[in-house]
Amino acid sequence: MSVATRMAPATLGLGTLVVVGAALEALIRGGAINRYIVPLPSQVLLAFERIVVEENVVHRFLLTTAETLVAGALITIVGVALGLLLNRVHLLRAACETWVAAFASAPIVLMYPLFLVIFGRSAVTIVMMGFVAALPPVILKTLEGLAATRSVLVNVGRSFNLTPAQMFWKIMLPAALPTMFVGLRLGLIFAMINIVGVEFLINFGGLGQLINELAERYDLPGTYAAIGFVVLVSVLFFYVTERIERWLRPA
Amino acid sequence: MTIGPVVGAGFGRVTVVRVAIILVLLAAWEALARSGLLFRDVVPTLSAIARAFVTLLLQPDFYTNLGWTVGEIALALLVGGVSGLLVGLLLGGSRLLGRAFEPYLYYLGPTPKIIFFPVMIMWFGVGPTSKVALGALSCFFPIALSTAAGMRQIDAVLIRVGRSFRATTSEMVTKIYLPAMREPIVNGVRLGLGVAMIATLLAETKLSNRGFGYLIIQAYSTFDMPRMYAVLIALFALAIAANALIGRFSAYRASRFR
């Protein structure tokens, strides 16, 4: 495949973005689109610098990242522990697995007013919301990984007369790790989405609050730039966790 | 290691464990409510929640708000679903377009959609339309992505059969592509329903004067905790029922066509 053929899709994608941006710029300047509803793309690009300098974006970014990481640590500890427990006690698993799955598809983030009452308008509410919303995939994937350990591996362990502890550390855990990481990555993404969302909704904390504040000030280019910034950060986050996952499971 | 044998051998025991877990949780809740450890009303007694739940169900207001929310979600799913389906067919059908634009959808899909709400308000106003728009934006991504992926995994034989019958493009879409992609599409719709529901309801809690999200935030601002629990219970029951319904539908369709 020649370089030109390989580059064609990426060029088309980027080119379309540029063309759409330029067309919007022209339409807004020509008055076809109201500039008090959609700001000029050039203004939005310029506003990036402004929000970085004036709105403490770096600090906000670090705050949101820290909240996500704390929620990530919590889901790792609690989610993996619950997954192990359910895998151990078959009866408990038979009773609870469908509940966890139902919990995973329920709109948990709607409970944020309840968390506000319990934890107050603070970072604890935001972290706890991220934690609770992101817990089910970690539990489910831990269970899935442990349950899917190939029986030949388990038999090898048995033929070596491994103790249950050795069996777990030498056979079950290494075999389950790749699937568990899928769950952790999903959990981290869920946590991040919910944390930014709740920051926006309760107008407190890092990047989510920035969007709310700029929108309330009716700073249009700033709002669009802040949304663009959060989208970039989440795409980057998604990309990096994907890379780490691939690096951890060389298939 | 499967749960099959456990379920098969001890269905009765599983039920007993389930009932026991529920009873322990309820007893712990009641004990916490009566202990006075937390601020009063943060954890109301079970009887207070039950009373609030019955009161909620008896209010005509509840059904009006339910109607608004269900209508908004349905419209969001329709708009986002149809546009997602069209874009998915386009991207799945062309290698070049798929490679050019799918990475954008793939990476934009998991971004938090609620942050677009200020933009939706500017574009569509503060009424229900902005909630529908946000819901549609949310469910567009999973539906488009799973349609595109589903299109690529269609058995090439089916496509050749269609071509050899000289099917037109619309016939190819309705007779070959869509029936062959039923499962990925239903899956996409299922994911889409979940995110559309969350986006619509969250938007309602942020700024609106009707709908379920409004009921939640109204209970919060008047500090009527039993009512907030009652609305949340009703909401979770509805969400789980809607999800189960789509799951049942996909299982039924799959068994019928297999």
Short mmCIF file of C-alpha atoms in Angstrom, two decimals:
data_model
loop_
_atom_site.label_atom_id
_atom_site.label_comp_id
_atom_site.label_asym_id
_atom_site.label_seq_id
_atom_site.Cartn_x
_atom_site.Cartn_y
_atom_site.Cartn_z
CA MET A 1 0.00 0.00 0.00
CA SER A 2 1.51 3.33 -0.99
CA VAL A 3 1.87 6.18 1.48
CA ALA A 4 -0.76 8.19 -0.42
CA THR A 5 -3.35 5.39 -0.11
CA ARG A 6 -2.58 4.94 3.56
CA MET A 7 -2.85 8.64 4.30
CA ALA A 8 -6.05 9.17 2.29
CA PRO A 9 -8.57 8.37 5.09
CA ALA A 10 -6.76 10.52 7.68
CA THR A 11 -6.45 13.38 5.20
CA LEU A 12 -10.13 13.10 4.30
CA GLY A 13 -11.12 13.13 7.98
CA LEU A 14 -8.96 16.09 8.93
CA GLY A 15 -9.74 17.91 5.67
CA THR A 16 -13.49 17.60 6.32
CA LEU A 17 -12.99 19.09 9.78
CA VAL A 18 -11.08 22.04 8.34
CA VAL A 19 -13.63 22.56 5.55
CA VAL A 20 -16.58 22.43 7.98
CA GLY A 21 -14.77 24.91 10.25
CA ALA A 22 -14.09 27.27 7.35
CA ALA A 23 -17.66 26.98 6.08
CA LEU A 24 -19.02 27.78 9.55
CA GLU A 25 -16.70 30.78 9.78
CA ALA A 26 -17.97 32.05 6.42
CA LEU A 27 -21.64 31.42 7.24
CA ILE A 28 -21.37 33.20 10.60
CA ARG A 29 -19.45 36.14 9.11
CA GLY A 30 -22.03 36.33 6.30
CA GLY A 31 -24.82 36.47 8.90
CA ALA A 32 -26.47 33.18 7.87
CA ILE A 33 -25.82 31.80 11.36
CA ASN A 34 -26.36 33.99 14.40
CA ARG A 35 -22.99 34.67 16.02
CA TYR A 36 -24.66 35.01 19.42
CA ILE A 37 -25.60 31.34 19.20
CA VAL A 38 -22.60 29.88 17.41
CA PRO A 39 -19.38 31.84 17.90
CA LEU A 40 -16.77 32.14 15.14
CA PRO A 41 -14.48 29.07 15.05
CA SER A 42 -11.50 31.45 14.96
CA GLN A 43 -12.71 33.10 18.18
CA VAL A 44 -13.11 29.69 19.79
CA LEU A 45 -9.54 28.80 18.84
CA LEU A 46 -8.30 32.08 20.32
CA ALA A 47 -10.35 31.47 23.48
CA PHE A 48 -8.32 28.31 24.17
CA GLU A 49 -5.35 30.43 25.19
CA ARG A 50 -7.58 32.68 27.29
CA ILE A 51 -9.15 29.83 29.27
CA VAL A 52 -5.72 28.27 29.86
CA VAL A 53 -4.27 31.56 31.14
CA GLU A 54 -7.25 33.10 32.93
CA GLU A 55 -9.34 30.16 34.10
CA ASN A 56 -6.71 28.03 35.79
CA VAL A 57 -7.27 25.16 33.40
CA VAL A 58 -4.13 23.29 34.46
CA HIS A 59 -5.20 23.33 38.08
CA ARG A 60 -8.73 22.24 37.16
CA PHE A 61 -7.38 19.48 34.96
CA LEU A 62 -5.22 18.19 37.82
CA LEU A 63 -8.19 18.35 40.20
CA THR A 64 -10.44 16.33 37.88
CA THR A 65 -7.61 13.87 37.21
CA ALA A 66 -6.98 13.46 40.94
CA GLU A 67 -10.69 12.84 41.59
CA THR A 68 -10.76 10.28 38.79
CA LEU A 69 -7.67 8.52 40.14
CA VAL A 70 -9.07 8.34 43.68
CA ALA A 71 -12.33 6.91 42.31
CA GLY A 72 -10.17 4.55 40.19
CA ALA A 73 -8.28 3.34 43.26
CA LEU A 74 -11.56 2.77 45.10
CA ILE A 75 -13.15 0.77 42.27
CA THR A 76 -9.98 -1.30 41.97
CA ILE A 77 -9.94 -2.21 45.65
CA VAL A 78 -13.67 -2.66 46.21
CA GLY A 79 -14.59 -3.97 42.75
CA VAL A 80 -11.85 -6.60 42.59
CA ALA A 81 -12.53 -7.65 46.20
CA LEU A 82 -16.27 -8.06 45.49
CA GLY A 83 -15.47 -9.92 42.25
CA LEU A 84 -13.21 -12.32 44.16
CA LEU A 85 -15.84 -12.81 46.85
CA LEU A 86 -18.58 -13.59 44.34
CA ASN A 87 -16.26 -15.95 42.48
CA ARG A 88 -15.42 -17.77 45.73
CA VAL A 89 -18.96 -18.13 47.10
CA HIS A 90 -20.94 -19.69 44.27
CA LEU A 91 -24.28 -19.30 45.96
CA LEU A 92 -23.70 -15.58 46.48
CA ARG A 93 -22.72 -15.25 42.84
CA ALA A 94 -25.84 -17.06 41.65
CA ALA A 95 -27.90 -14.74 43.83
CA CYS A 96 -26.20 -11.43 43.04
CA GLU A 97 -24.67 -11.47 39.55
CA THR A 98 -27.89 -10.42 37.80
CA TRP A 99 -28.30 -7.66 40.37
CA VAL A 100 -24.85 -6.31 39.60
CA ALA A 101 -25.64 -6.45 35.88
CA ALA A 102 -28.93 -4.59 36.43
CA PHE A 103 -27.07 -2.06 38.56
CA ALA A 104 -24.60 -1.59 35.70
CA SER A 105 -27.37 -0.58 33.30
CA ALA A 106 -29.24 1.63 35.80
CA PRO A 107 -28.84 5.42 35.57
CA ILE A 108 -26.85 5.59 38.82
CA VAL A 109 -25.59 9.13 38.21
CA LEU A 110 -29.17 10.37 38.75
CA MET A 111 -28.55 9.75 42.43
CA TYR A 112 -26.25 12.76 42.62
CA PRO A 113 -28.75 14.94 44.56
CA LEU A 114 -28.86 12.17 47.18
CA PHE A 115 -25.05 12.17 47.39
CA LEU A 116 -25.17 15.95 47.70
CA VAL A 117 -27.37 15.59 50.77
CA ILE A 118 -25.18 12.88 52.29
CA PHE A 119 -21.70 14.24 51.53
CA GLY A 120 -22.40 17.94 50.96
CA ARG A 121 -21.30 20.02 47.97
CA SER A 122 -17.72 18.78 48.03
CA ALA A 123 -15.13 16.71 46.23
CA VAL A 124 -16.29 13.70 48.27
CA THR A 125 -19.68 13.76 46.52
CA ILE A 126 -17.96 13.90 43.13
CA VAL A 127 -15.52 11.06 43.90
CA MET A 128 -18.23 8.87 45.47
CA MET A 129 -20.51 9.40 42.49
CA GLY A 130 -17.70 8.35 40.14
CA PHE A 131 -16.93 5.37 42.35
CA VAL A 132 -20.49 4.04 42.59
CA ALA A 133 -21.21 4.52 38.89
CA ALA A 134 -17.98 2.79 37.85
CA LEU A 135 -18.09 -0.15 40.24
CA PRO A 136 -20.32 -2.66 38.37
CA PRO A 137 -18.08 -3.17 35.28
CA VAL A 138 -15.07 -3.90 37.51
CA ILE A 139 -16.99 -6.52 39.50
CA LEU A 140 -18.45 -8.13 36.37
CA LYS A 141 -15.15 -8.24 34.45
CA THR A 142 -13.24 -9.60 37.48
CA LEU A 143 -15.81 -12.38 37.73
CA GLU A 144 -15.68 -13.02 34.00
CA GLY A 145 -11.87 -13.18 34.00
CA LEU A 146 -11.70 -15.58 36.94
CA ALA A 147 -14.48 -17.79 35.60
CA ALA A 148 -12.87 -18.04 32.16
CA THR A 149 -9.53 -19.40 33.41
CA ARG A 150 -8.76 -22.31 31.07
CA SER A 151 -9.37 -25.61 32.80
CA VAL A 152 -6.04 -26.96 31.49
CA LEU A 153 -4.25 -24.31 33.59
CA VAL A 154 -6.31 -25.22 36.65
CA ASN A 155 -5.51 -28.90 36.08
CA VAL A 156 -1.79 -28.16 35.83
CA GLY A 157 -2.05 -26.39 39.19
CA ARG A 158 -3.90 -29.36 40.68
CA SER A 159 -1.34 -31.85 39.39
CA PHE A 160 1.36 -29.82 41.17
CA ASN A 161 -0.72 -30.03 44.36
CA LEU A 162 -0.86 -26.26 44.75
CA THR A 163 -2.44 -24.85 47.88
CA PRO A 164 -5.54 -22.69 47.31
CA ALA A 165 -3.42 -19.57 47.90
CA GLN A 166 -0.77 -20.68 45.39
CA MET A 167 -3.52 -21.65 42.97
CA PHE A 168 -4.93 -18.13 43.20
CA TRP A 169 -1.66 -16.18 42.92
CA LYS A 170 0.08 -18.43 40.36
CA ILE A 171 -2.81 -19.56 38.16
CA MET A 172 -6.14 -17.77 38.60
CA LEU A 173 -4.98 -14.17 38.99
CA PRO A 174 -2.46 -14.12 36.09
CA ALA A 175 -5.04 -15.77 33.84
CA ALA A 176 -7.77 -13.33 34.85
CA LEU A 177 -5.65 -10.16 34.74
CA PRO A 178 -6.23 -9.21 31.07
CA THR A 179 -10.03 -9.34 31.45
CA MET A 180 -9.80 -7.57 34.80
CA PHE A 181 -7.91 -4.73 33.13
CA VAL A 182 -10.71 -4.39 30.56
CA GLY A 183 -13.07 -3.89 33.50
CA LEU A 184 -10.74 -1.42 35.21
CA ARG A 185 -10.38 0.61 32.05
CA LEU A 186 -14.16 0.68 31.55
CA GLY A 187 -14.52 1.65 35.19
CA LEU A 188 -11.99 4.48 34.88
CA ILE A 189 -13.78 5.84 31.80
CA PHE A 190 -17.17 5.63 33.57
CA ALA A 191 -15.66 7.35 36.61
CA MET A 192 -14.18 10.15 34.50
CA ILE A 193 -17.44 10.75 32.57
CA ASN A 194 -19.49 10.83 35.76
CA ILE A 195 -17.01 13.01 37.62
CA VAL A 196 -16.90 15.66 34.88
CA GLY A 197 -20.70 15.44 34.56
CA VAL A 198 -21.32 15.90 38.28
CA GLU A 199 -18.78 18.75 38.44
CA PHE A 200 -20.80 20.45 35.73
CA LEU A 201 -24.16 19.71 37.37
CA ILE A 202 -23.29 20.80 40.91
CA ASN A 203 -21.01 23.61 39.72
CA PHE A 204 -18.09 22.52 41.86
CA GLY A 205 -14.50 21.40 41.28
CA GLY A 206 -12.52 21.02 38.08
CA LEU A 207 -13.19 20.95 34.34
CA GLY A 208 -16.96 20.36 34.51
CA GLN A 209 -17.44 23.46 36.63
CA LEU A 210 -15.43 25.57 34.19
CA ILE A 211 -17.98 24.88 31.42
CA ASN A 212 -20.87 25.72 33.71
CA GLU A 213 -19.25 28.96 34.84
CA LEU A 214 -18.40 30.15 31.34
CA ALA A 215 -21.91 29.27 30.13
CA GLU A 216 -23.48 31.20 33.00
CA ARG A 217 -21.31 34.20 32.12
CA TYR A 218 -22.56 33.78 28.54
CA ASP A 219 -18.93 33.72 27.37
CA LEU A 220 -19.74 31.85 24.15
CA PRO A 221 -16.25 31.35 22.65
CA GLY A 222 -15.01 30.44 26.15
CA THR A 223 -17.79 27.86 26.65
CA TYR A 224 -17.14 26.25 23.27
CA ALA A 225 -13.38 26.24 23.91
CA ALA A 226 -13.85 24.72 27.37
CA ILE A 227 -16.12 22.00 25.93
CA GLY A 228 -13.49 21.38 23.24
CA PHE A 229 -10.83 21.16 25.93
CA VAL A 230 -12.81 18.63 27.99
CA VAL A 231 -13.51 16.58 24.86
CA LEU A 232 -9.77 16.61 24.05
CA VAL A 233 -8.90 15.56 27.59
CA SER A 234 -11.40 12.70 27.57
CA VAL A 235 -10.24 11.53 24.14
CA LEU A 236 -6.65 11.60 25.39
CA PHE A 237 -7.64 9.74 28.54
CA PHE A 238 -9.50 7.14 26.50
CA TYR A 239 -6.53 6.77 24.13
CA VAL A 240 -3.91 6.46 26.88
CA THR A 241 -5.89 3.85 28.84
CA GLU A 242 -6.42 1.94 25.58
CA ARG A 243 -2.64 1.96 24.93
CA ILE A 244 -1.90 0.80 28.48
CA GLU A 245 -4.42 -1.99 28.12
CA ARG A 246 -2.87 -3.14 24.83
CA TRP A 247 0.59 -2.95 26.35
CA LEU A 248 -0.55 -5.06 29.30
CA ARG A 249 -2.15 -7.74 27.14
CA PRO A 250 0.09 -8.46 24.17
CA ALA A 251 -2.31 -10.75 22.33
CA MET B 1 -16.48 -22.61 36.26
CA THR B 2 -20.09 -21.75 35.53
CA ILE B 3 -23.03 -20.84 37.66
CA GLY B 4 -25.26 -23.21 35.70
CA PRO B 5 -25.01 -26.22 38.04
CA VAL B 6 -25.42 -24.07 41.13
CA VAL B 7 -28.54 -22.47 39.77
CA GLY B 8 -29.88 -25.79 38.57
CA ALA B 9 -29.18 -27.70 41.78
CA GLY B 10 -30.22 -25.09 44.26
CA PHE B 11 -32.71 -22.68 42.80
CA GLY B 12 -34.49 -22.69 46.14
CA ARG B 13 -31.28 -21.88 48.00
CA VAL B 14 -30.52 -18.98 45.64
CA THR B 15 -33.95 -17.51 46.32
CA VAL B 16 -33.41 -17.93 50.05
CA VAL B 17 -30.05 -16.13 49.82
CA ARG B 18 -31.63 -13.33 47.79
CA VAL B 19 -34.46 -12.85 50.24
CA ALA B 20 -31.98 -12.97 53.14
CA ILE B 21 -29.75 -10.30 51.53
CA ILE B 22 -32.74 -8.04 50.92
CA LEU B 23 -34.00 -8.50 54.49
CA VAL B 24 -30.55 -7.80 55.97
CA LEU B 25 -30.20 -4.65 53.85
CA LEU B 26 -33.66 -3.42 54.81
CA ALA B 27 -33.03 -4.13 58.51
CA ALA B 28 -29.66 -2.33 58.34
CA TRP B 29 -31.36 0.62 56.65
CA GLU B 30 -34.08 0.81 59.27
CA ALA B 31 -31.52 0.53 62.07
CA LEU B 32 -29.47 3.33 60.53
CA ALA B 33 -32.59 5.48 60.12
CA ARG B 34 -33.58 5.04 63.74
CA SER B 35 -30.05 5.28 65.17
CA GLY B 36 -29.75 9.04 64.76
CA LEU B 37 -26.15 8.61 63.52
CA LEU B 38 -26.85 10.58 60.36
CA PHE B 39 -28.66 13.87 60.03
CA ARG B 40 -32.39 13.41 60.43
CA ASP B 41 -34.14 12.53 57.14
CA VAL B 42 -30.95 11.75 55.20
CA VAL B 43 -31.85 8.10 55.71
CA PRO B 44 -35.64 8.13 56.28
CA THR B 45 -37.39 5.13 57.80
CA LEU B 46 -38.74 2.51 55.42
CA SER B 47 -42.31 3.39 56.34
CA ALA B 48 -41.67 7.05 55.44
CA ILE B 49 -40.27 6.01 52.03
CA ALA B 50 -43.18 3.64 51.45
CA ARG B 51 -45.67 6.40 52.31
CA ALA B 52 -43.88 8.82 49.97
CA PHE B 53 -43.88 6.19 47.22
CA VAL B 54 -47.61 5.57 47.50
CA THR B 55 -48.29 9.32 47.62
CA LEU B 56 -46.12 9.77 44.54
CA LEU B 57 -47.97 7.07 42.60
CA LEU B 58 -51.32 8.58 43.54
CA GLN B 59 -50.45 12.05 42.25
CA PRO B 60 -51.59 12.78 38.68
CA ASP B 61 -48.60 15.11 38.51
CA PHE B 62 -46.31 12.07 38.60
CA TYR B 63 -47.82 10.64 35.43
CA THR B 64 -47.65 13.98 33.60
CA ASN B 65 -43.94 14.24 34.40
CA LEU B 66 -43.42 10.58 33.53
CA GLY B 67 -45.10 11.25 30.18
CA TRP B 68 -42.79 14.17 29.45
CA THR B 69 -39.67 12.20 30.29
CA VAL B 70 -40.72 9.09 28.36
CA GLY B 71 -41.69 11.27 25.39
CA GLU B 72 -38.37 13.11 25.42
CA ILE B 73 -36.37 9.87 25.66
CA ALA B 74 -38.41 8.23 22.89
CA LEU B 75 -37.96 11.21 20.59
CA ALA B 76 -34.23 11.37 21.42
CA LEU B 77 -33.87 7.68 20.61
CA LEU B 78 -35.77 8.13 17.36
CA VAL B 79 -33.71 11.13 16.17
CA GLY B 80 -30.36 9.84 17.42
CA GLY B 81 -31.17 6.28 16.34
CA VAL B 82 -32.19 7.10 12.77
CA SER B 83 -29.22 9.44 12.22
CA GLY B 84 -26.88 6.93 13.89
CA LEU B 85 -28.22 4.16 11.68
CA LEU B 86 -27.76 6.21 8.49
CA VAL B 87 -24.24 7.31 9.42
CA GLY B 88 -23.39 3.75 10.51
CA LEU B 89 -24.59 2.33 7.16
CA LEU B 90 -22.54 4.93 5.31
CA LEU B 91 -19.37 4.35 7.31
CA GLY B 92 -19.76 0.57 7.36
CA GLY B 93 -20.40 0.45 3.61
CA SER B 94 -17.34 2.41 2.54
CA ARG B 95 -13.81 1.52 3.59
CA LEU B 96 -12.54 5.02 2.93
CA LEU B 97 -15.31 6.82 4.83
CA GLY B 98 -15.11 4.33 7.68
CA ARG B 99 -11.38 4.83 8.09
CA ALA B 100 -11.68 8.60 7.72
CA PHE B 101 -14.48 9.27 10.21
CA GLU B 102 -14.95 6.27 12.47
CA PRO B 103 -11.94 7.08 14.68
CA TYR B 104 -13.60 10.42 15.50
CA LEU B 105 -16.85 8.71 16.51
CA TYR B 106 -14.94 6.04 18.41
CA TYR B 107 -13.05 8.55 20.49
CA LEU B 108 -15.90 11.07 20.86
CA GLY B 109 -18.33 8.32 21.93
CA PRO B 110 -17.20 7.99 25.54
CA THR B 111 -16.89 11.73 26.27
CA PRO B 112 -19.33 13.10 28.87
CA LYS B 113 -22.26 14.41 26.80
CA ILE B 114 -23.89 16.46 29.56
CA ILE B 115 -21.22 19.14 29.08
CA PHE B 116 -22.84 19.93 25.70
CA PHE B 117 -26.02 20.97 27.50
CA PRO B 118 -25.19 24.72 27.55
CA VAL B 119 -24.75 24.57 23.77
CA MET B 120 -28.04 22.68 23.37
CA ILE B 121 -29.80 25.34 25.46
CA MET B 122 -28.38 28.07 23.21
CA TRP B 123 -29.44 26.20 20.08
CA PHE B 124 -32.81 24.81 21.14
CA GLY B 125 -33.94 26.89 24.11
CA VAL B 126 -34.70 25.87 27.68
CA GLY B 127 -37.75 23.70 26.84
CA PRO B 128 -37.94 19.95 26.21
CA THR B 129 -36.24 20.28 22.79
CA SER B 130 -32.81 20.87 24.33
CA LYS B 131 -33.22 17.68 26.41
CA VAL B 132 -34.26 15.71 23.34
CA ALA B 133 -31.25 17.10 21.46
CA LEU B 134 -28.84 16.10 24.21
CA GLY B 135 -30.39 12.61 24.41
CA ALA B 136 -30.17 12.26 20.62
CA LEU B 137 -26.52 13.35 20.62
CA SER B 138 -25.76 10.77 23.31
CA CYS B 139 -27.38 7.79 21.62
CA PHE B 140 -26.11 8.68 18.15
CA PHE B 141 -22.59 7.40 18.91
CA PRO B 142 -23.21 3.84 20.15
CA ILE B 143 -25.84 3.25 17.46
CA ALA B 144 -23.65 4.57 14.63
CA LEU B 145 -20.62 2.60 15.81
CA SER B 146 -22.40 -0.71 16.27
CA THR B 147 -24.23 -0.33 12.94
CA ALA B 148 -20.91 0.31 11.16
CA ALA B 149 -19.28 -2.65 12.90
CA GLY B 150 -22.31 -4.83 12.18
CA MET B 151 -22.27 -3.92 8.51
CA ARG B 152 -18.66 -5.02 8.17
CA GLN B 153 -19.33 -8.44 9.66
CA ILE B 154 -22.15 -9.36 7.24
CA ASP B 155 -21.48 -12.65 5.52
CA ALA B 156 -20.11 -11.82 2.06
CA VAL B 157 -22.23 -14.65 0.59
CA LEU B 158 -25.43 -12.78 1.52
CA ILE B 159 -24.21 -9.66 -0.25
CA ARG B 160 -23.25 -11.66 -3.35
CA VAL B 161 -26.70 -13.30 -3.36
CA GLY B 162 -28.29 -9.84 -3.27
CA ARG B 163 -26.07 -8.61 -6.08
CA SER B 164 -26.71 -11.68 -8.23
CA PHE B 165 -30.44 -10.97 -7.91
CA ARG B 166 -29.63 -7.44 -9.09
CA ALA B 167 -31.12 -5.90 -5.96
CA THR B 168 -31.26 -2.10 -5.94
CA THR B 169 -29.50 -0.16 -3.16
CA SER B 170 -32.74 0.26 -1.20
CA GLU B 171 -33.55 -3.43 -1.62
CA MET B 172 -30.03 -4.32 -0.50
CA VAL B 173 -30.49 -2.18 2.62
CA THR B 174 -33.95 -3.46 3.55
CA LYS B 175 -33.61 -7.11 2.46
CA ILE B 176 -29.94 -7.93 3.09
CA TYR B 177 -28.09 -5.42 5.28
CA LEU B 178 -30.67 -4.60 7.95
CA PRO B 179 -31.89 -8.19 8.55
CA ALA B 180 -28.27 -9.45 8.70
CA MET B 181 -27.33 -6.75 11.19
CA ARG B 182 -30.25 -7.21 13.55
CA GLU B 183 -28.15 -8.19 16.55
CA PRO B 184 -25.55 -5.41 16.46
CA ILE B 185 -28.30 -2.86 15.79
CA VAL B 186 -30.46 -4.04 18.70
CA ASN B 187 -27.31 -3.98 20.87
CA GLY B 188 -26.57 -0.44 19.74
CA VAL B 189 -30.15 0.64 20.46
CA ARG B 190 -29.89 -0.91 23.91
CA LEU B 191 -26.69 0.99 24.69
CA GLY B 192 -28.21 4.08 23.08
CA LEU B 193 -31.36 3.87 25.20
CA GLY B 194 -29.24 3.77 28.37
CA VAL B 195 -27.18 6.84 27.51
CA ALA B 196 -30.16 8.75 26.06
CA MET B 197 -32.04 8.15 29.29
CA ILE B 198 -29.14 9.37 31.43
CA ALA B 199 -28.50 12.45 29.28
CA THR B 200 -32.17 13.46 29.12
CA LEU B 201 -32.75 13.02 32.85
CA LEU B 202 -29.52 14.78 33.84
CA ALA B 203 -30.44 17.69 31.61
CA GLU B 204 -33.83 17.79 33.34
CA THR B 205 -32.15 18.02 36.74
CA LYS B 206 -29.98 20.89 35.50
CA LEU B 207 -32.63 23.12 34.00
CA SER B 208 -36.30 22.33 33.45
CA ASN B 209 -39.74 22.56 34.99
CA ARG B 210 -41.07 19.12 34.14
CA GLY B 211 -40.04 15.50 33.87
CA PHE B 212 -38.54 12.96 36.25
CA GLY B 213 -35.24 14.81 36.57
CA TYR B 214 -37.18 17.87 37.66
CA LEU B 215 -39.05 15.81 40.29
CA ILE B 216 -35.71 14.63 41.72
CA ILE B 217 -34.18 18.08 41.91
CA GLN B 218 -37.42 19.54 43.26
CA ALA B 219 -37.40 16.99 46.10
CA TYR B 220 -33.76 17.92 46.70
CA SER B 221 -34.37 21.64 46.87
CA THR B 222 -37.31 21.24 49.26
CA PHE B 223 -35.29 18.66 51.25
CA ASP B 224 -38.10 16.13 50.94
CA MET B 225 -35.86 13.08 51.24
CA PRO B 226 -38.55 10.37 51.39
CA ARG B 227 -39.96 11.77 48.16
CA MET B 228 -36.51 11.83 46.53
CA TYR B 229 -36.00 8.15 47.41
CA ALA B 230 -39.48 7.38 46.07
CA VAL B 231 -38.77 9.11 42.73
CA LEU B 232 -35.38 7.38 42.46
CA ILE B 233 -36.94 3.96 43.15
CA ALA B 234 -39.60 4.58 40.48
CA LEU B 235 -36.91 5.75 38.04
CA PHE B 236 -34.65 2.74 38.61
CA ALA B 237 -37.58 0.36 38.26
CA LEU B 238 -38.50 1.99 34.93
CA ALA B 239 -34.90 1.96 33.67
CA ILE B 240 -34.41 -1.71 34.49
CA ALA B 241 -37.80 -2.60 32.98
CA ALA B 242 -36.99 -0.72 29.74
CA ASN B 243 -33.64 -2.47 29.50
CA ALA B 244 -35.18 -5.88 30.15
CA LEU B 245 -37.83 -5.18 27.51
CA ILE B 246 -35.24 -4.51 24.81
CA GLY B 247 -33.26 -7.56 25.96
CA ARG B 248 -36.40 -9.70 25.71
CA PHE B 249 -37.18 -8.23 22.28
CA SER B 250 -33.71 -9.01 20.92
CA ALA B 251 -33.80 -12.57 22.32
CA TYR B 252 -37.27 -13.15 20.82
CA ARG B 253 -36.30 -11.78 17.42
CA ALA B 254 -33.08 -13.76 17.39
CA SER B 255 -34.86 -17.03 18.20
CA ARG B 256 -37.56 -16.33 15.64
CA PHE B 257 -35.14 -15.72 12.81
CA ARG B 258 -32.62 -18.40 13.66
#
